[in-house]
Coordinates of C-alpha atoms and ligand atoms in Angstrom, one line a residue:
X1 CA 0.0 0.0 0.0
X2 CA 1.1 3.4 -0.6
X3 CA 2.0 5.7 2.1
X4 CA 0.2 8.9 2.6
X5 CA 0.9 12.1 0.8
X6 CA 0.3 14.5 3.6
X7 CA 2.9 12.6 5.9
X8 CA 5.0 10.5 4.6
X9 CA 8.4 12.0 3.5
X10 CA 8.3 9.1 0.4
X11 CA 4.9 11.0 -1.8
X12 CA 4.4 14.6 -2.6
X13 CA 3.7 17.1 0.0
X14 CA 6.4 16.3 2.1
X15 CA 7.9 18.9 0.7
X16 CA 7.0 21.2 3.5
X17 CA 8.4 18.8 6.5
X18 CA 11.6 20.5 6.7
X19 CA 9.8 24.2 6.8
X20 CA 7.2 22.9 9.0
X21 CA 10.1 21.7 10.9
X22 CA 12.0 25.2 11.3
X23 CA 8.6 26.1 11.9
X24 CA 7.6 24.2 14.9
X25 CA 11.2 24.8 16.7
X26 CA 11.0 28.7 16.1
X27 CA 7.3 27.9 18.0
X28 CA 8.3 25.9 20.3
X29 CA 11.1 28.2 21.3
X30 CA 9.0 31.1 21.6
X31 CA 6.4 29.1 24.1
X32 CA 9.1 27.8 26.1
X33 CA 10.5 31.7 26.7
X34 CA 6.8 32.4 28.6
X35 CA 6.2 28.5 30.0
X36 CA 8.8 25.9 29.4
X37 CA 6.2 23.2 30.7
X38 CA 4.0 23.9 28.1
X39 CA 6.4 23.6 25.1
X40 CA 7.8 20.5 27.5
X41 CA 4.0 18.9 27.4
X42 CA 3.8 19.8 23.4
X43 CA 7.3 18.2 22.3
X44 CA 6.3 15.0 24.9
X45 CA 2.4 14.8 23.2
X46 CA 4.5 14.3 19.7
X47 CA 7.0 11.9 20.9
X48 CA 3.8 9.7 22.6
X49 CA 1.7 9.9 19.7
X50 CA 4.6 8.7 17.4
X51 CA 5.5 6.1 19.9
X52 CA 1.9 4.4 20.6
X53 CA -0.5 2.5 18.2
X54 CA -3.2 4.8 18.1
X55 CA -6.5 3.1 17.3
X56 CA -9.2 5.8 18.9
X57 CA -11.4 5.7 16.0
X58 CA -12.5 9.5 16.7
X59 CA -8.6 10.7 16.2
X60 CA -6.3 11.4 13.2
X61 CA -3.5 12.9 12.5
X62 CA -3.9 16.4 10.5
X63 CA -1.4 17.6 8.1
X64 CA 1.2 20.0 9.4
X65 CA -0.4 22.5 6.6
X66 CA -3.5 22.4 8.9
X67 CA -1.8 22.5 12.2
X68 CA 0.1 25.5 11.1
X69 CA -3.5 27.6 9.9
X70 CA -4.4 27.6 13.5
X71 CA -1.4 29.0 15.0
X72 CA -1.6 32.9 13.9
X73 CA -3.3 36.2 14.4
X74 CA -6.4 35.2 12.6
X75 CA -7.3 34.1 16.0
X76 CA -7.4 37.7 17.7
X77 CA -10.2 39.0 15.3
X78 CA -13.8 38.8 16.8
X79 CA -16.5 38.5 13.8
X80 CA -20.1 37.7 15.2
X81 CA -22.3 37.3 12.7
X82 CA -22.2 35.5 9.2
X83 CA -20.2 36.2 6.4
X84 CA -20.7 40.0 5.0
X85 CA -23.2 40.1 8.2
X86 CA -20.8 41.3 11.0
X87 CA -21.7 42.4 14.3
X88 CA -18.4 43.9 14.6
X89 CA -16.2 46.0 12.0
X90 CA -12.7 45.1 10.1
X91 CA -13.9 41.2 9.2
X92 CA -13.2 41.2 5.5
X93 CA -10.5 39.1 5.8
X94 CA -12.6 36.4 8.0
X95 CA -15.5 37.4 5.6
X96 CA -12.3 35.6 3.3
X97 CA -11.5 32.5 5.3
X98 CA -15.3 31.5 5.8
X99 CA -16.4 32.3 2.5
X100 CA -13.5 30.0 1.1
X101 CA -14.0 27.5 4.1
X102 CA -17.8 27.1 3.3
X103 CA -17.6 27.1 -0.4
X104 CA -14.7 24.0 -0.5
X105 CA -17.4 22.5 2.3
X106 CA -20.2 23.1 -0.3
X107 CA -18.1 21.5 -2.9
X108 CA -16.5 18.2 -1.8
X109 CA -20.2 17.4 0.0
X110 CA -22.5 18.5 -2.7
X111 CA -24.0 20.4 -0.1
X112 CA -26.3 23.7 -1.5
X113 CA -25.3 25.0 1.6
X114 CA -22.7 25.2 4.3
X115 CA -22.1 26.7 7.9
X116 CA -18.7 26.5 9.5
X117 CA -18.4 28.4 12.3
X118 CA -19.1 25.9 14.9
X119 CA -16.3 25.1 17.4
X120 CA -17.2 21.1 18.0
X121 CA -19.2 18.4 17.3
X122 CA -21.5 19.2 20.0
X123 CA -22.2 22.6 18.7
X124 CA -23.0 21.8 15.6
X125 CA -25.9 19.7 16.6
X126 CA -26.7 22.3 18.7
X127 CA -27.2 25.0 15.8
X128 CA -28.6 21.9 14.2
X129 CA -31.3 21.0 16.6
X130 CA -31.9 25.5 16.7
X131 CA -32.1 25.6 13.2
X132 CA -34.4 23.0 13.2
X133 CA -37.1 24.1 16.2
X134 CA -36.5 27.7 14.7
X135 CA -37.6 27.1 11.0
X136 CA -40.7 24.3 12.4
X137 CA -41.7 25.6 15.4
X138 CA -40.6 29.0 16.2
X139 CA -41.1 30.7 12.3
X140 CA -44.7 28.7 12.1
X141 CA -45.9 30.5 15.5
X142 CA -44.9 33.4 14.7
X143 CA -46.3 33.6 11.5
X144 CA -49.4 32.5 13.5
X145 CA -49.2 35.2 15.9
X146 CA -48.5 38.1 13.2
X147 CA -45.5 38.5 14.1
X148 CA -41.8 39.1 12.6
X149 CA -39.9 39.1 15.1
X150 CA -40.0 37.1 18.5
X151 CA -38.9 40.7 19.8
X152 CA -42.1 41.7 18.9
X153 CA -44.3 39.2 21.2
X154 CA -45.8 40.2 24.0
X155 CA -44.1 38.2 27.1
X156 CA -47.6 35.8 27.2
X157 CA -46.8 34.9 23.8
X158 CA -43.3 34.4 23.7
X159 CA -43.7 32.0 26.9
X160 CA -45.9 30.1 25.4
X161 CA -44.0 29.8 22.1
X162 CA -40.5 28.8 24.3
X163 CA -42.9 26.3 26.0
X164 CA -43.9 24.8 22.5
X165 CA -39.9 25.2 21.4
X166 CA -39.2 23.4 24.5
X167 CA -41.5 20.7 24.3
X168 CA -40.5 18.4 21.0
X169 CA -39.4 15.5 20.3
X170 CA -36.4 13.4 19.1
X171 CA -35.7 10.2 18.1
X172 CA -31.9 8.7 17.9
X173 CA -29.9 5.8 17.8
X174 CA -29.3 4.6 21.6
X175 CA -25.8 5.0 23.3
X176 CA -25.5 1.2 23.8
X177 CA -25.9 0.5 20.3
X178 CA -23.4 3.0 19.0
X179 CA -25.4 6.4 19.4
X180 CA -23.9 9.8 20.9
X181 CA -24.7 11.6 24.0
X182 CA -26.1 14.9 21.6
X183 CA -28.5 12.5 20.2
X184 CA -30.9 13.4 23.3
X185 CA -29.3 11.4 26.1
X186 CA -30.6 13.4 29.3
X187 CA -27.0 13.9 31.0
X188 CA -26.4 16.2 27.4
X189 CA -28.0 19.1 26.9
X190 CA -30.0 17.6 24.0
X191 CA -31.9 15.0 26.5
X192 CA -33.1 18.3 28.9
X193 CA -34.7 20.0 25.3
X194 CA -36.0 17.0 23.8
X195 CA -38.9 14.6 24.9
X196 CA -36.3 11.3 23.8
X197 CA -37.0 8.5 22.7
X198 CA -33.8 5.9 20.7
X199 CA -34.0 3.1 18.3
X200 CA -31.6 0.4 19.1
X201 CA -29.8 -2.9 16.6
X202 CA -31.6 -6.1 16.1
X203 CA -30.7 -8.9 18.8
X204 CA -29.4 -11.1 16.6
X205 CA -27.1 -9.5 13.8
X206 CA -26.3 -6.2 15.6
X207 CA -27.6 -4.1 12.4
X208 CA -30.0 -1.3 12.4
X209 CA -33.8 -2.9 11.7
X210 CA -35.0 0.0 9.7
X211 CA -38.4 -1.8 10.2
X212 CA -38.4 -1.1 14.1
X213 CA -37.2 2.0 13.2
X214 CA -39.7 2.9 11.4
X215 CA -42.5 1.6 13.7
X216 CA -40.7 3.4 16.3
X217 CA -40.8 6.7 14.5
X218 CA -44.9 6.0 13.8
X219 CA -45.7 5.4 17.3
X220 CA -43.7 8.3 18.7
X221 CA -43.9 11.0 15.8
X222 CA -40.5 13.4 16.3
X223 CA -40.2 16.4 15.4
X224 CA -36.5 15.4 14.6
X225 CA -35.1 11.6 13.4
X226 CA -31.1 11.9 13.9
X227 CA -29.2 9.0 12.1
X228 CA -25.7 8.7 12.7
X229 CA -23.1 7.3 15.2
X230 CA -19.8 6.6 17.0
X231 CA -19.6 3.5 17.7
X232 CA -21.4 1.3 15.3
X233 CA -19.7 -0.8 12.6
X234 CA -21.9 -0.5 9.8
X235 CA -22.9 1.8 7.2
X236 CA -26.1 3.6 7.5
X237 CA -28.7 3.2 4.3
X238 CA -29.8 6.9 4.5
X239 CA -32.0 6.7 2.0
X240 CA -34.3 4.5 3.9
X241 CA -33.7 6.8 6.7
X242 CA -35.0 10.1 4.9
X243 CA -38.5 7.7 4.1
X244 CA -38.8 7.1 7.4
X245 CA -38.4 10.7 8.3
X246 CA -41.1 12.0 5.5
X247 CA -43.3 9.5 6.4
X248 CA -43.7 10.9 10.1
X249 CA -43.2 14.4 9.2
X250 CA -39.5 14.6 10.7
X251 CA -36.9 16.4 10.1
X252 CA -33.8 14.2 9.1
X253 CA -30.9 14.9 10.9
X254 CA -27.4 13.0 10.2
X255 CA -24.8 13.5 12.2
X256 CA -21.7 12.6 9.9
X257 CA -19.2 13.4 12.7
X258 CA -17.6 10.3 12.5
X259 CA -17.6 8.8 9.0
X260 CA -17.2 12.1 7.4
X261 CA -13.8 11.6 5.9
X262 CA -15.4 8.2 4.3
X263 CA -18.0 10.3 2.8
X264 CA -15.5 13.1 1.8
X265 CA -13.6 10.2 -0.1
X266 CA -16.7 8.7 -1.4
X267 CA -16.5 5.6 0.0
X268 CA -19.9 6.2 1.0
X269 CA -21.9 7.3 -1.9
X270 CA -25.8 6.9 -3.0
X271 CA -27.9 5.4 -0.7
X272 CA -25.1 5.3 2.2
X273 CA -24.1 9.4 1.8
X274 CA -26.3 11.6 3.9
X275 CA -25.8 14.5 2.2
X276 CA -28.1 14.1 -0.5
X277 CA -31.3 12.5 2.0
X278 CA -30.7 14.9 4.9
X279 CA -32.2 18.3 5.8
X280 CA -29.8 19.0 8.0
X281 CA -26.1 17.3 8.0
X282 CA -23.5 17.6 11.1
X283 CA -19.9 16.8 11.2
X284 CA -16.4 17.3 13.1
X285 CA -13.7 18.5 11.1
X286 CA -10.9 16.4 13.5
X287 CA -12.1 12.5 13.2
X288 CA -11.4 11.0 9.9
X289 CA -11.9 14.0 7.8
X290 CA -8.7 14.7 9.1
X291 CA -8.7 18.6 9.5
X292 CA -8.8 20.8 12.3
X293 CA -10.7 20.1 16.0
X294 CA -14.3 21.8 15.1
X295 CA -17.5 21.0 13.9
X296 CA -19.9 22.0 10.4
X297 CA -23.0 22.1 9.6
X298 CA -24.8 21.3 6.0
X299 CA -28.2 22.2 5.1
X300 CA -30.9 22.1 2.5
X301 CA -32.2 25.5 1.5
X302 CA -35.8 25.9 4.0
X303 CA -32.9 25.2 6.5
X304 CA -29.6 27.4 5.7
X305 CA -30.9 30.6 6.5
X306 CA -32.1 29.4 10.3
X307 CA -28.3 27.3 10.2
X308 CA -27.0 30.5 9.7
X309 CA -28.1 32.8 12.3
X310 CA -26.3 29.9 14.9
X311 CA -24.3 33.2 16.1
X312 CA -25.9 34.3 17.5
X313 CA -28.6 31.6 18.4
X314 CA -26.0 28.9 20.2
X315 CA -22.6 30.3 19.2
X316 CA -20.2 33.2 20.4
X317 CA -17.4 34.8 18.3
X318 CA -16.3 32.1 15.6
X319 CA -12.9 30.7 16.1
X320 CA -11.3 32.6 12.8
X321 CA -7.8 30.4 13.0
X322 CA -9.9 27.5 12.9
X323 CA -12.3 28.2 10.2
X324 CA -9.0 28.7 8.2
X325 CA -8.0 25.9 9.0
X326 CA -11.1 24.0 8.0
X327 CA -10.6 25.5 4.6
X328 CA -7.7 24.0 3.9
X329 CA -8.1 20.5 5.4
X330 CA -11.1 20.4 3.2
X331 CA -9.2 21.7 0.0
X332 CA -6.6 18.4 1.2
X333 CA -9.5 16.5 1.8
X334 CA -10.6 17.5 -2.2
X335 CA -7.7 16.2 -4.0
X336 CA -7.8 12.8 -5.0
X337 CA -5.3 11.2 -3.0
X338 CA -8.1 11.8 -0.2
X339 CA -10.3 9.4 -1.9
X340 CA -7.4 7.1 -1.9
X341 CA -6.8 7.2 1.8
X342 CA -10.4 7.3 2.1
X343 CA -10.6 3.5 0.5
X344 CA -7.6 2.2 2.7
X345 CA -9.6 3.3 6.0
X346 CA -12.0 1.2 5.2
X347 CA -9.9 -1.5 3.7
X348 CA -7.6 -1.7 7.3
X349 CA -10.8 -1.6 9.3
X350 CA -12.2 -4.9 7.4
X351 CA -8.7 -6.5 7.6
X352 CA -8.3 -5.4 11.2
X353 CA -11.7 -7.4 11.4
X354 CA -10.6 -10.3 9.6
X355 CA -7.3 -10.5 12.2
X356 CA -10.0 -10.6 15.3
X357 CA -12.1 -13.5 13.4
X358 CA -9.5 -16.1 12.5
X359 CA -7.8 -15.4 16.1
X360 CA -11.4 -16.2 17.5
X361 CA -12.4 -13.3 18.9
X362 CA -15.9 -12.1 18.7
X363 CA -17.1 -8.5 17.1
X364 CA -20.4 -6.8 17.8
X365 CA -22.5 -7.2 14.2
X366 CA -19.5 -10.0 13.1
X367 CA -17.4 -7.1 11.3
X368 CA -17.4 -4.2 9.7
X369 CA -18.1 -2.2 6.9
X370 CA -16.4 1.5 7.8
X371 CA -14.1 2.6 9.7
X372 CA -14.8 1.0 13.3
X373 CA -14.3 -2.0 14.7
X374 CA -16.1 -3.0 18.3
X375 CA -14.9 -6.4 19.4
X376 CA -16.1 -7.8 22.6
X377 CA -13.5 -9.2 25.1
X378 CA -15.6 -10.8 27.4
X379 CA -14.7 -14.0 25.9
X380 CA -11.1 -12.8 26.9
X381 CA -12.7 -12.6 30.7
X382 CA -12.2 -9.1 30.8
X383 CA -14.5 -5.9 31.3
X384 CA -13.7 -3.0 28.5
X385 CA -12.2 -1.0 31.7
X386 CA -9.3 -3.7 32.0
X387 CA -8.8 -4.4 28.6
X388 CA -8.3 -0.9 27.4
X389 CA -6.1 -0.3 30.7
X390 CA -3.7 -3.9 29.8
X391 CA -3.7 -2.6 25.6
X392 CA -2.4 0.8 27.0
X393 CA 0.2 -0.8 29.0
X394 CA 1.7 -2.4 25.6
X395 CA 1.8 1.1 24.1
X396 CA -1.7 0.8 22.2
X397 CA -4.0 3.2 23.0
X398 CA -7.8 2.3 22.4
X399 CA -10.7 3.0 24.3
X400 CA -13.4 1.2 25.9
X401 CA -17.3 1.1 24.7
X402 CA -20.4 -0.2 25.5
X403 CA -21.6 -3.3 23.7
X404 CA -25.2 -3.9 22.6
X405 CA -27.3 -5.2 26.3
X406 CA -23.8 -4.3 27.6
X407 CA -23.8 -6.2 31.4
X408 CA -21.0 -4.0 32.9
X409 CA -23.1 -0.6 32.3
X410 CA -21.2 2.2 29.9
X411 CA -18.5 2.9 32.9
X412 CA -16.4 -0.6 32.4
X413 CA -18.0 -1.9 29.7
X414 CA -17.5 -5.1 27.6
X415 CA -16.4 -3.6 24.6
X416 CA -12.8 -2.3 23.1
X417 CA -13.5 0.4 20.1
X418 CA -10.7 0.3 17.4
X419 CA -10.6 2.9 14.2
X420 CA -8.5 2.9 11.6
X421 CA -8.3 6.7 10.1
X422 CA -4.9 8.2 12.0
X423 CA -3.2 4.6 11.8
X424 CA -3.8 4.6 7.8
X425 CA -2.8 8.5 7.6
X426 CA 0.7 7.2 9.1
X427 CA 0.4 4.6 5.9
X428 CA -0.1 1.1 7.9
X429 CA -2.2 -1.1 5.1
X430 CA -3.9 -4.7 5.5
X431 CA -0.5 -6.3 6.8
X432 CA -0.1 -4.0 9.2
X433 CA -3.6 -3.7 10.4
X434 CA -3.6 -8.2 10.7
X435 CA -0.5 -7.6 12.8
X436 CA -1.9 -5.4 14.9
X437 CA -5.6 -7.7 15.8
X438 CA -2.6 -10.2 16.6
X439 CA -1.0 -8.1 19.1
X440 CA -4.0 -6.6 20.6
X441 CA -5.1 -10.5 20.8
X442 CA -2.2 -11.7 22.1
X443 CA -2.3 -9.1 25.2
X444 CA -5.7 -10.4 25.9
X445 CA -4.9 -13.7 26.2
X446 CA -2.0 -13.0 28.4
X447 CA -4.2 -10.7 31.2
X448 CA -5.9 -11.6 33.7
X449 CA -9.0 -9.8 36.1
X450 CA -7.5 -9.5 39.4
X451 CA -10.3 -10.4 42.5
X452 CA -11.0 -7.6 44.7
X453 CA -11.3 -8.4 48.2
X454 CA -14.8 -8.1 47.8
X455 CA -15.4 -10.3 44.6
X456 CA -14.2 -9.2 40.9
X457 CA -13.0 -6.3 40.3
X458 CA -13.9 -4.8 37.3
X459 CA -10.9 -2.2 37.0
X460 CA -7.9 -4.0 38.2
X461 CA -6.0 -6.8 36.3
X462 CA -2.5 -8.3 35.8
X463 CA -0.9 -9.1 32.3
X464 CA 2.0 -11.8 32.0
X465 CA 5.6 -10.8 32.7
X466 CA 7.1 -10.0 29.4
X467 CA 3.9 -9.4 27.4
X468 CA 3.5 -5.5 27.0
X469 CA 7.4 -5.5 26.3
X470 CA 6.9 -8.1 23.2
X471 CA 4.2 -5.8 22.3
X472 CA 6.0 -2.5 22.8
X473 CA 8.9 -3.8 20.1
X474 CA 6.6 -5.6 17.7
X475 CA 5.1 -2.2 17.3
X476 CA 7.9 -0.3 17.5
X477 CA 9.0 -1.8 13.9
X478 CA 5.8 -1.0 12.0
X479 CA 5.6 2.7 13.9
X480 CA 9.3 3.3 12.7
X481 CA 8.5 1.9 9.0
X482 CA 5.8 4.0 9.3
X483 CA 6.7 7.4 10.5
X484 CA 4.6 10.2 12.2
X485 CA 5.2 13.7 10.4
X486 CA 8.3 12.6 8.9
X487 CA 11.4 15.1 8.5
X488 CA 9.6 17.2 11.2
X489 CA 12.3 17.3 13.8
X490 CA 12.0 19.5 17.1
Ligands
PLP501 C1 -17.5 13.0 18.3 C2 -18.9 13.1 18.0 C3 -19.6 14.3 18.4 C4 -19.0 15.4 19.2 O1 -17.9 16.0 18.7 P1 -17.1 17.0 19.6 O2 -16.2 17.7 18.7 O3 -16.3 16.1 20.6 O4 -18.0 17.9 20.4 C5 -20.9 14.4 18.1 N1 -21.6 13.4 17.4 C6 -21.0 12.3 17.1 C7 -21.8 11.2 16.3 C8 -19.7 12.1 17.4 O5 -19.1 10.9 17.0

């Protein structure tokens, strides 16, 4: 397999290592003049992440063009308001960076419109879930009331409009089956404003049953249906989803944050690329799109002008170093070797599942078909809390997930989530990705759940003399043949 272009030193675009380089030190040098612990912690964060096997399927690795965008002035500018809107003066040049941002975003998603001021994942959804309860609920009543502006109700009216805003419903994948937190789940904000309710994976195979979803979505009648999750191994058939969604009158909402980059490098396409069957389509920038950390939000026409206004409905000042940023992970994310690394994500992820399989370890839905893969290590006698703790001790850093019914609750968990996106940015292919479900396997096998005085413990565990060493220098050989930001030096 070919290495990546944006890291490795052996394609084009490496080009820049050795300015990024002199870069970086100039930076570094500068940061350590105010606090040397900080440039300390920034050198030490490179050398770890070069040094470990990084499987969080949320993380990548974003090119050092990227990671340079969000290191200048850019972030000193307040701009409030949208583009060529401003609530404060002097923003043509972040009237610039949006524009360009938003229009590449437009672009590579087919998306008639694009909003990219949001600073996360989280707040996307939020403008998202705004957008929505302003354009059905809030625009309707006020129309209703005569009204153009909710400035203009009297406070009678306006409280009982916020109660009606307040009062909707959502329905959302669950958290045990691979769901997110924002998709109403009442410790996030989204499950105190919406009356939830989720839709969960049959039993049996661990796939969606767009059946019960549908049933589910005639029985309880949202005002929004959000498709979309991190921890399920599957693609989504969005198509069927957007049926669903007109046959109840909802609003389809996909939140893309995780499998954007597969969409971006149309992996996913037709039936299993939201853009096209969503109203409203939310993403990070950071997971395997590979950009910046932030967050974006694509809409259909009835919904970009409410999208829009999400500073100042949910959002302060945009972060202007970031949106720049944004623009030019998406113009990498444009070319075609994107589509190419795009391809190999998914490629790794069904040849890391094929390593679990023939070693005899069980995966939630019996593989994969993106860019996750959940395998279940309670046949290894562990919880997710131990196994993720033993992994980490042999230098590969995962994390722990719920399972499907999970019977150790979300805390310790049964489940081990790996992703492939940073992993394949650093150039590991199927060989690599095999290798690695046999080291990950054969650090299960070799640890142990320790008993608590008072019975299992579901945290603490011991793992075979020698084992996390064997691991550390098995991995050490593919991490050097496959280096991090090559030709950057500090
Ligand atoms: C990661 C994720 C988010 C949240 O993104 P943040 O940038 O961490 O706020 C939201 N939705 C889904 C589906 C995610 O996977």
């Amino acid at each position: 397999m070919t290495a990546d272009p944006l890291t490795s030193s052996a394609a084009p675009g490496a080009e820049y290592a050795g300015t990024a380089s002199a870069a970086y030190r100039s930076a570094l040098e500068v940061i350590e003049s105010v606090e040397p612990r900080i440039a300390a912690a920034t050198r030490q964060e490179l050398a770890d992440q070069r040094d470990s096997l990084k499987l969080i399927a949320s993380e990548n690795y974003a090119s050092p063009a990227v990671l340079l965008t969000m290191g200048t002035w850019l972030s000193d500018k307040y701009a409030e308001g949208t583009i060529g809107h401003r609530f404060y003066a002097a923003c043509q040049n972040v009237d610039t960076v949006e524009s360009i941002a938003a229009e590449h975003a437009r672009e590579l998603f087919g998306a008639p419109y694009a909003y990219v001021q949001p600073h996360s994942g989280i707040d996307a959804n939020l403008v998202a879930f705004w957008a929505i309860l302003a354009t059905r609920i809030e625009a309707p009543g006020l129309a209703e009331l005569g009204a153009k502006h909710v400035n203009d109700l009297s406070e009678q009216d306006w409280e009982s409009l916020r109660n009606k805003l307040g009062n909707q419903r959502l329905l959302g994948m669950s958290l045990d089956t691979g769901g997110h937190l924002t998709h109403g789940f009442r410790p996030n904000i989204s499950g105190k404003m919406f009356h939830q309710r989720s839709y969960g994976t049959d039993p049996q195979t661990g796939l969606i049953d767009y059946s019960a979803v549908a049933a589910a979505a005639r029985e309880f009648k949202p005002l929004i249906l959000v498709a979309g999750y991190s921890a399920y191994p599957r693609r989504v058939n969005f198509a069927k989803m957007r049926e669903i969604a007109d046959e109840v009158g909802a609003t389809l909402l996909v939140d893309m944050a995780h499998f954007a980059g597969l969409v971006a490098g149309k992996v996913f396409t037709g039936d299993e690329d939201p853009v096209p069957h969503a109203h409203v389509t939310t993403t990070t920038t950071h997971k395997s799109l590979r950009g910046p950390r932030g967050g974006m939000v694509m809409a259909t026409e009835e919904y970009a002008p409410a999208v829009d206004k999400g500073c100042p409905m949910v959002l302060g000042g945009p972060l202007s170093h970031v949106m720049a940023a944004k623009a030019v992970a998406l113009a990498e994310a444009r070319r075609p070797e994107f589509q190419t690394y795009a391809q190999n994500v998914a490629d790794n992820a069904k040849s890391l599942a094929e390593g679990f399989l023939k070693r005899g370890a069980n995966l939630v839905t019996g593989g994969t078909d993106n860019h996750i893969v959940l395998l279940d290590v309670q046949s290894f006698g562990l919880t997710g809390r131990q196994a993720e703790s033993a992994l980490l001790d042999a230098g590969i850093v995962t994390n722990r997930n719920s399972i499907p019914n999970d019977p150790n609750g979300a805390w310790y968990s049964s489940g081990i989530r790996f992703g492939t996106p940073a992993l394949t940015t650093r150039g590991f292919g199927a060989d690599e990705f095999d290798r690695v479900a046999e080291l990950v396997v054969e650090v299960l096998n070799n640890t142990t759940p320790t008993q608590a005085s008072s019975g299992p413990s579901k945290a603490k565990y011991t793992i075979a003399d020698g084992t996390a060493a064997r691991a550390h220098a098995a991995s050490a050989d593919m991490l050097a043949a496959n280096p991090l930001y090559p030709g950057l030096t500090l």
